[in-house]
Tab-separated table of C-alpha atoms in Angstrom:
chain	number	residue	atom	x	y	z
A	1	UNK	CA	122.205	96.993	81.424
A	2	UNK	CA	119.620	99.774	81.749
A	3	UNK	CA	117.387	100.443	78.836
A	4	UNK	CA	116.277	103.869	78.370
A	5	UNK	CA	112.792	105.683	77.344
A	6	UNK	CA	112.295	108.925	75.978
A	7	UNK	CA	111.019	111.462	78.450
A	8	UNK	CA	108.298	112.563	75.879
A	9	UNK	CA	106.855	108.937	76.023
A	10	UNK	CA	106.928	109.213	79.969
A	11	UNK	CA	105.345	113.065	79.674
A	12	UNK	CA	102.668	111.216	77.362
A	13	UNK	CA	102.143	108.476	79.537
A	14	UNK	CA	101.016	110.606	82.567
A	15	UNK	CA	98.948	112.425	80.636
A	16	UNK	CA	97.278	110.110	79.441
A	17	UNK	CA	96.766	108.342	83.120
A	18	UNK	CA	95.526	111.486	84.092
A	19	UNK	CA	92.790	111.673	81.415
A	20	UNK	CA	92.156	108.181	81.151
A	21	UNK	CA	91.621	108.212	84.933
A	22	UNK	CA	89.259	111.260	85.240
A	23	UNK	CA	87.472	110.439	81.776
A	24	UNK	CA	87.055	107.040	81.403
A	25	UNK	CA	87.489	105.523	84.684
A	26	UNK	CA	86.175	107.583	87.418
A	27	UNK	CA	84.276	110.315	85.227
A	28	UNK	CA	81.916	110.774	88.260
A	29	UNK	CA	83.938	110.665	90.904
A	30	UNK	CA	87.234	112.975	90.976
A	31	UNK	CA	88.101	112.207	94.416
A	32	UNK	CA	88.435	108.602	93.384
A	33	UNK	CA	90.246	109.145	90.689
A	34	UNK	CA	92.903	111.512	92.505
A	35	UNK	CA	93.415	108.527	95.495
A	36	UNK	CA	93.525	105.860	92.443
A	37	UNK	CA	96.239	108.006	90.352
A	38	UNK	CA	98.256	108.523	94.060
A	39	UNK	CA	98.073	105.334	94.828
A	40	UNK	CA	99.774	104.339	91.574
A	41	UNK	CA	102.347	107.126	92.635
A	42	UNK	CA	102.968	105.451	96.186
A	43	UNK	CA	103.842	102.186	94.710
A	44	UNK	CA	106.360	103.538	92.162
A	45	UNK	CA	108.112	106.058	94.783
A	46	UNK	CA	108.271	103.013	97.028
A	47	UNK	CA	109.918	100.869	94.287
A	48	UNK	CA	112.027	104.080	92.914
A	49	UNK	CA	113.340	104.805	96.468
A	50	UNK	CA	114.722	101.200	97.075
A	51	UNK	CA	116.281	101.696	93.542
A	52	UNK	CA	118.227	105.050	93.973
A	53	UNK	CA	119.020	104.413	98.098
A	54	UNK	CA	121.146	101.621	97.140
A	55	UNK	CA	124.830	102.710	97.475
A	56	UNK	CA	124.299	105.274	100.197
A	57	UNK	CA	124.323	105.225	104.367
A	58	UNK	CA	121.599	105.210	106.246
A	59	UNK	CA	120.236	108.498	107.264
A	60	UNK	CA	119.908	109.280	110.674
A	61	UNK	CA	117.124	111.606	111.273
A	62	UNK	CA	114.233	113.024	108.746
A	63	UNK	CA	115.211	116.461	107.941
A	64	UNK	CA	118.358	114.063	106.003
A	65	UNK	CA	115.499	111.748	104.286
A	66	UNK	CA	114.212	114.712	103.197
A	67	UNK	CA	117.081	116.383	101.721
A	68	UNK	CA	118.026	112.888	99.925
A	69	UNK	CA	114.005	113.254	98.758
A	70	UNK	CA	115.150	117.440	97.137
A	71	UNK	CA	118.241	116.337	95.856
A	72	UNK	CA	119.048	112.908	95.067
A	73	UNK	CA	115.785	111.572	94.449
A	74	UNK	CA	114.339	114.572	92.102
A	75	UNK	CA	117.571	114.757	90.161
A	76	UNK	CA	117.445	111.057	89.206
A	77	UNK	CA	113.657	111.448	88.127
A	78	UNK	CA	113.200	115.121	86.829
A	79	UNK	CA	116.901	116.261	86.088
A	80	UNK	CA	116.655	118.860	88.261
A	81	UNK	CA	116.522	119.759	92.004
A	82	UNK	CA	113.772	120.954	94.262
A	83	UNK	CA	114.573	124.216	94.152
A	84	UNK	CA	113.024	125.490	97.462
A	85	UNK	CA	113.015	123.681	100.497
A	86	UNK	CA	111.052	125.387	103.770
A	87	UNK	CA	110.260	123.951	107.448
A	88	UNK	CA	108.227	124.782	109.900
A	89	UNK	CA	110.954	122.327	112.321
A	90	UNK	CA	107.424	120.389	113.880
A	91	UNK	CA	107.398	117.879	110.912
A	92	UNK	CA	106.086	120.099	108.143
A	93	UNK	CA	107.832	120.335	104.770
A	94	UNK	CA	107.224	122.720	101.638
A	95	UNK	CA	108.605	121.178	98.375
A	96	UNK	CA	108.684	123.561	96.018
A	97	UNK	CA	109.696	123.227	92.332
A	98	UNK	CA	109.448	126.137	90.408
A	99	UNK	CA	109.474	124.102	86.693
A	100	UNK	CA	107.762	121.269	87.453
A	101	UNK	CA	108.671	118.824	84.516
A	102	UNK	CA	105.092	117.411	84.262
A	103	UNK	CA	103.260	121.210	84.413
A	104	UNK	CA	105.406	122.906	81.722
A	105	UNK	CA	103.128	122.135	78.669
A	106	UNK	CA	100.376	122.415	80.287
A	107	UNK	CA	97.855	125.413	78.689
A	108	UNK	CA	94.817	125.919	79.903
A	109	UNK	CA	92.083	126.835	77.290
A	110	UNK	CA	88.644	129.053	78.062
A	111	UNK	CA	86.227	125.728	76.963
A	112	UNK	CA	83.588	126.861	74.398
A	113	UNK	CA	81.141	125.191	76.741
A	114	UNK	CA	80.676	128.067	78.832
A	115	UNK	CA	79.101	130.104	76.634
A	116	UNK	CA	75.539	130.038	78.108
A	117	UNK	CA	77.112	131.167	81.819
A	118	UNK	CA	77.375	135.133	82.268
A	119	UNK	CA	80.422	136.795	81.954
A	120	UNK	CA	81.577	137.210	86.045
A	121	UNK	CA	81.086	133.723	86.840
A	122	UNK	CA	82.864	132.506	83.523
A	123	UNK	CA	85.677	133.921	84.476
A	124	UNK	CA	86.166	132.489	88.261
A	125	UNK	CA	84.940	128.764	87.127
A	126	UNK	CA	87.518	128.973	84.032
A	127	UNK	CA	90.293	129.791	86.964
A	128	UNK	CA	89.244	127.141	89.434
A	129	UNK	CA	88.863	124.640	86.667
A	130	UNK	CA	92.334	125.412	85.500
A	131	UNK	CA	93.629	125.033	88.999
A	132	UNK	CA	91.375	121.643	89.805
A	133	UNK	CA	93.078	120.485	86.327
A	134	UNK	CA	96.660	121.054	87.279
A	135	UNK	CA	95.880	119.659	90.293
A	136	UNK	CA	94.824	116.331	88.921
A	137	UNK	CA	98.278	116.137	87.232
A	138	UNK	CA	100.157	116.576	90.791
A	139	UNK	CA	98.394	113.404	92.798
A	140	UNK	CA	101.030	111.020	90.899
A	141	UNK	CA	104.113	113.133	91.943
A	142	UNK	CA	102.564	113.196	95.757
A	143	UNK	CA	102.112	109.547	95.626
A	144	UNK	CA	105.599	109.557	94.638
A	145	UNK	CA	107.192	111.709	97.428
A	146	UNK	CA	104.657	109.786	99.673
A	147	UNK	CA	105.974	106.285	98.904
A	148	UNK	CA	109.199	106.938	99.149
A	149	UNK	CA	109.493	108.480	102.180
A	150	UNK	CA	106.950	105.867	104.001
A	151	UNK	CA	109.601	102.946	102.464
A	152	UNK	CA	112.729	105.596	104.299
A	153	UNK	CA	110.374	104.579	107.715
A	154	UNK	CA	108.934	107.918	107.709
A	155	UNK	CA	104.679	107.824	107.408
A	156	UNK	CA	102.948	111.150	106.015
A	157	UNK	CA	101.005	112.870	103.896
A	158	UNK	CA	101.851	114.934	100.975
A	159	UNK	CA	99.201	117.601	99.123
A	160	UNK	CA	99.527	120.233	97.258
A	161	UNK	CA	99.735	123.992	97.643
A	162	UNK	CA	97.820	125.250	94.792
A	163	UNK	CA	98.155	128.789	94.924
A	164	UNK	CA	101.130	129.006	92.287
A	165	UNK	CA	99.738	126.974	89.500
A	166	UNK	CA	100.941	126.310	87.350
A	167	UNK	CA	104.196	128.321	87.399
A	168	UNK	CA	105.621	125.897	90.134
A	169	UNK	CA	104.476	123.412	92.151
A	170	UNK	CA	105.060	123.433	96.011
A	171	UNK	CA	104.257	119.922	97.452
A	172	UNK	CA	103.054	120.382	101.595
A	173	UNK	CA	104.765	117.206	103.520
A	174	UNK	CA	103.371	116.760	107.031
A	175	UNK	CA	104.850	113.830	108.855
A	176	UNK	CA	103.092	111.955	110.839
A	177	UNK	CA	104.662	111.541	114.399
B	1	UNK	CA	130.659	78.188	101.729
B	2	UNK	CA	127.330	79.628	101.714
B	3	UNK	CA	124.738	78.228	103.456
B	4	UNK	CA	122.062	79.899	103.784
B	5	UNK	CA	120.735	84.085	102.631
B	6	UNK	CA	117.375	85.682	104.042
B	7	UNK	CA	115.859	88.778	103.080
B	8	UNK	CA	113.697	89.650	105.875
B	9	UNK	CA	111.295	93.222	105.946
B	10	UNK	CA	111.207	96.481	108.032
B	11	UNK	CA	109.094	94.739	110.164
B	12	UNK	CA	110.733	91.151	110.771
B	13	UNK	CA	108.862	89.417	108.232
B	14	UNK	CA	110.429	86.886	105.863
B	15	UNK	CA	110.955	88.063	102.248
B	16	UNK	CA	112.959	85.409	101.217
B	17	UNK	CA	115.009	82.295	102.419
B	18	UNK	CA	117.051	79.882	100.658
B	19	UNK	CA	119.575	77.552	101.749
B	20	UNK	CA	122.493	75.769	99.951
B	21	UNK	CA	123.054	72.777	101.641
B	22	UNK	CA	121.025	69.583	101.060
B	23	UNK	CA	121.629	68.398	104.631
B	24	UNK	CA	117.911	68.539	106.374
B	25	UNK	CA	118.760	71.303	108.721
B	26	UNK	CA	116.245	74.183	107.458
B	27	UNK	CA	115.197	74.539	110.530
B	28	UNK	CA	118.158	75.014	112.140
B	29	UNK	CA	119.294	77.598	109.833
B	30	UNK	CA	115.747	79.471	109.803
B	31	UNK	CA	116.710	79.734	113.609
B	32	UNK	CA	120.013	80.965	112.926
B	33	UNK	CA	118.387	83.639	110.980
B	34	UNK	CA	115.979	84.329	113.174
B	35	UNK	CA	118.474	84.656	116.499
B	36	UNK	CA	120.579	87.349	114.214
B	37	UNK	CA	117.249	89.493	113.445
B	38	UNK	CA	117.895	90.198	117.549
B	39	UNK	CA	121.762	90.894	117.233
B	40	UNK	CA	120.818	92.986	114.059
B	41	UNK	CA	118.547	95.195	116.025
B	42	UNK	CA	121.018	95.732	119.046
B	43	UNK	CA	123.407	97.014	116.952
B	44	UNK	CA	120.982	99.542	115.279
B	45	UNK	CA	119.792	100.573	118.625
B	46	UNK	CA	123.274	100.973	120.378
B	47	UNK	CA	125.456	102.135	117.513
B	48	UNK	CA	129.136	101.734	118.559
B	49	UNK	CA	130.197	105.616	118.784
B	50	UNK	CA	133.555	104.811	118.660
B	51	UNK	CA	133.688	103.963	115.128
B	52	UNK	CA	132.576	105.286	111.579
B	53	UNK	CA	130.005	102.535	111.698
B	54	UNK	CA	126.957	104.623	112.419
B	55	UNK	CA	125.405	104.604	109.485
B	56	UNK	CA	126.605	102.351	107.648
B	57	UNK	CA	124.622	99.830	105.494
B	58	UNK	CA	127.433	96.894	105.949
B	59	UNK	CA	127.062	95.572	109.411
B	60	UNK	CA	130.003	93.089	109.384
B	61	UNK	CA	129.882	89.797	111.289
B	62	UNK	CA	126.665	89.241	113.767
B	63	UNK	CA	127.882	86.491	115.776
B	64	UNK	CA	130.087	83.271	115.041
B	65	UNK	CA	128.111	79.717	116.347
B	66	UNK	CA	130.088	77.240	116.873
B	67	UNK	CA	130.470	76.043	112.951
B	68	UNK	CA	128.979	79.172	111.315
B	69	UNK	CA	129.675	82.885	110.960
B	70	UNK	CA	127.001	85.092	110.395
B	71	UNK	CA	127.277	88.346	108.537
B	72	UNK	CA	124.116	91.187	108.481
B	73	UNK	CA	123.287	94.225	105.718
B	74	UNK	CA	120.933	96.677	106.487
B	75	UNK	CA	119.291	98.861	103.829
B	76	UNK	CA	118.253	102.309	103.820
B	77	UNK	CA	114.469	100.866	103.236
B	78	UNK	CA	115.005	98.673	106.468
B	79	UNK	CA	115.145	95.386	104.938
B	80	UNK	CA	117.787	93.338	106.375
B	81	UNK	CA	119.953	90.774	104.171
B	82	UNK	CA	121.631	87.592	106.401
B	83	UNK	CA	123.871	85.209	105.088
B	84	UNK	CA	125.507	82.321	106.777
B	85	UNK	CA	128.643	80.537	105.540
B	86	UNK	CA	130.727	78.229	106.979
B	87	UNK	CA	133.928	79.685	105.498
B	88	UNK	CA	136.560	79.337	107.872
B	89	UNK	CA	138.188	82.396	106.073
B	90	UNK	CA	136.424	84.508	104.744
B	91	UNK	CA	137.343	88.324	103.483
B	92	UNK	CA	135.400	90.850	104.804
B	93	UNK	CA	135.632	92.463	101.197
B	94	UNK	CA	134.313	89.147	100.030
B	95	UNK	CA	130.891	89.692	102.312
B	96	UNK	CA	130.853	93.245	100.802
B	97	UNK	CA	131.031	92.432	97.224
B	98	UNK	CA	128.589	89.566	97.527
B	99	UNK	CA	126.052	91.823	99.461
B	100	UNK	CA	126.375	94.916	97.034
B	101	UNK	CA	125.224	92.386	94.079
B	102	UNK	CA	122.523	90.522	96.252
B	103	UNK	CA	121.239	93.954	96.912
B	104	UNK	CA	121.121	94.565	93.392
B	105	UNK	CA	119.329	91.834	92.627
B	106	UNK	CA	116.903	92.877	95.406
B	107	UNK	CA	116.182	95.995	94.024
B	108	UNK	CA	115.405	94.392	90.653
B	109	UNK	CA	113.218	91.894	92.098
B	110	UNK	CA	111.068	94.546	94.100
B	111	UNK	CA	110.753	96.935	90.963
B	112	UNK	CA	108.371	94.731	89.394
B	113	UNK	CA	105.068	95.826	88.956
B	114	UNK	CA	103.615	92.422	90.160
B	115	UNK	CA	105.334	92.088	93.642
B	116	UNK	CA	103.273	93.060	96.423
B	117	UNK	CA	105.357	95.311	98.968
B	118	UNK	CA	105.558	92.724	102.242
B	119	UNK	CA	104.986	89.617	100.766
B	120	UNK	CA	107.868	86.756	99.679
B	121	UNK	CA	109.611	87.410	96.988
B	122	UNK	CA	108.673	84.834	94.213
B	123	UNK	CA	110.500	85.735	91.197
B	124	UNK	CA	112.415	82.963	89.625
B	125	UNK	CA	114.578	85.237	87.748
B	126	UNK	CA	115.478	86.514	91.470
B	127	UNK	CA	116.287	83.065	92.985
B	128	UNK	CA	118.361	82.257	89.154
B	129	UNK	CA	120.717	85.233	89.498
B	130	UNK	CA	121.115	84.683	93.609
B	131	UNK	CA	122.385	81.165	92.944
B	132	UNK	CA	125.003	82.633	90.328
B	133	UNK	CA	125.956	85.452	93.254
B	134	UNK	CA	126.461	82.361	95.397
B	135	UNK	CA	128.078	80.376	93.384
B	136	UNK	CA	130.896	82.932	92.369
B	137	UNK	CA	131.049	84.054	96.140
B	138	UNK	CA	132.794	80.569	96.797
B	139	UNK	CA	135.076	80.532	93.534
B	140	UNK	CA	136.760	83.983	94.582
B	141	UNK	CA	137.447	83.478	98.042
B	142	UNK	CA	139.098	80.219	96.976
B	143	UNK	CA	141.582	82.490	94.732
């Protein structure tokens, strides 16, 4: 009974939420446009986890919700397994997934725009925009994680670790006890 | 036969509760319901080590009243689903095929983009298909 979409149209779609969002909407304000985008993420990981928890047992303790999060969770949405998983065993999990579906047509282009800026500080801003970019694209995905482990009974908060971008994302869960 | 189903949240909070009889006992049955929320959450609390039952999603029969039996799910979001019959002889495999759809159904309902997390469930499609799942719960156990 399921209907299916291309994954291009889905690739498209966040894309363009991204843009549309940091453009159109909330040109001024980034920050508001990053809780926006998550929140959109929180709702559909809290919808997607009722979805894919539907045949299994309950899970007894965190470090389980978790692994159903790496496994289960990622395979039905990206195809693919989280490929790393690290604790620090006091509620803090690294995520990390080292061909993030969403990143892997990303290019990042030196803007013409930056001509009239000297050479040194070209080259730093071109780096941190890349990285603030890419980073824009990976508030949906935390809002995902996010809402589905808050509807598993487990409340926390999910960033990013940017320093791999965008060769893989690692996605920083700290649980809130 | 089925008397009454209730969907209630992670935090005791009614999603959703419809009953099948046109007798004027609502409120009977929305006690019922509410009386099994406690049983529900004894059993979570003091799983029965003895058995495989630990984490199970099925939770079997809550209690029997004196013309009802009472039968509890549990999903791995929290939300409870309760559903009272007055089937004198019921099959436990019955219960389990009639929750696996009604939690099928749930799922559907919640996916859409216009229900609010927490609040009753108000889809009509919902309530069309859970009548169907009702009505073909009493046809097979009559087989």
């Amino acid at each position: 009974m399921g209907r299916e979409v291309s994954e291009s149209c889905v690739d498209n779609l966040m894309i363009e939420m991204v843009s549309a969002y940091c453009n159109r909407f909330y040109s001024t304000k980034p920050e508001l446009a990053a809780r926006r985008i998550e929140a959109i993420g929180y709702q559909v990981g809290h919808q997607l986890s009722e979805r894919y928890t539907m045949e299994r047992p309950r899970f007894s303790d965190h470090l389980e919700a978790i692994k159903f999060i790496c496994k289960d969770f990622w395979a039905e949405l990206f195809k693919k397994q989280i490929d790393n998983l690290k604790t620090n065993h006091r509620g803090t999990f690294v995520l990390q997934d080292n061909r993030f579906q969403w990143l892997t047509r990303m290019s990042i282009d030196p803007s013409p725009a930056n001509a009239d800026l000297s050479q040194d500080s070209s080259g730093e801003t071109a780096e941190n925009r890349a990285v603030q970019i890419t980073s824009m694209h990976l508030y949906f995905p935390c809002g995902i994680i996010r809402g589905a482990l808050s509807n598993l009974g487990i409340p926390c908060a999910v960033s990013v670790d940017t320093s791999n971008l965008p060769a893989s994302g690692s996605f920083v869960v700290r649980i809130k006890a | 036969m089925i008397v009454c189903i209730a969907v209630v949240g992670h935090q005791n909070n009614p999603l959703y509760l419809q009953s099948f009889t046109e007798a004027d006992d609502a409120l009977k049955l929305h006690h019922i319901v509410h009386c099994s929320l406690d049983v529900i959450d004894e059993r979570v609390n003091n799983p029965k080590k003895t058995g495989s039952t630990l984490n199970e999603t099925y939770l079997g029969l809550l209690y029997p009243t004196e013309n009802y039996k009472v039968y509890g799910y549990l999903t791995n979001t929290k939300v409870k689903f309760i559903l009272v019959t007055t089937h004198l002889d019921v099959r436990d495999a019955d219960v389990r095929n009639f929750f696996r759809r009604f939690h099928s159904a749930y799922v559907d309902a919640v996916s859409n983009p216009f229900h609010v997390p927490g609040k009753k469930i108000t889809s009509q499609t919902f309530a069309e298909r859970v009548s169907t799942i009702v009505k073909s719960f009493g046809l097979s156990s009559a087989v």
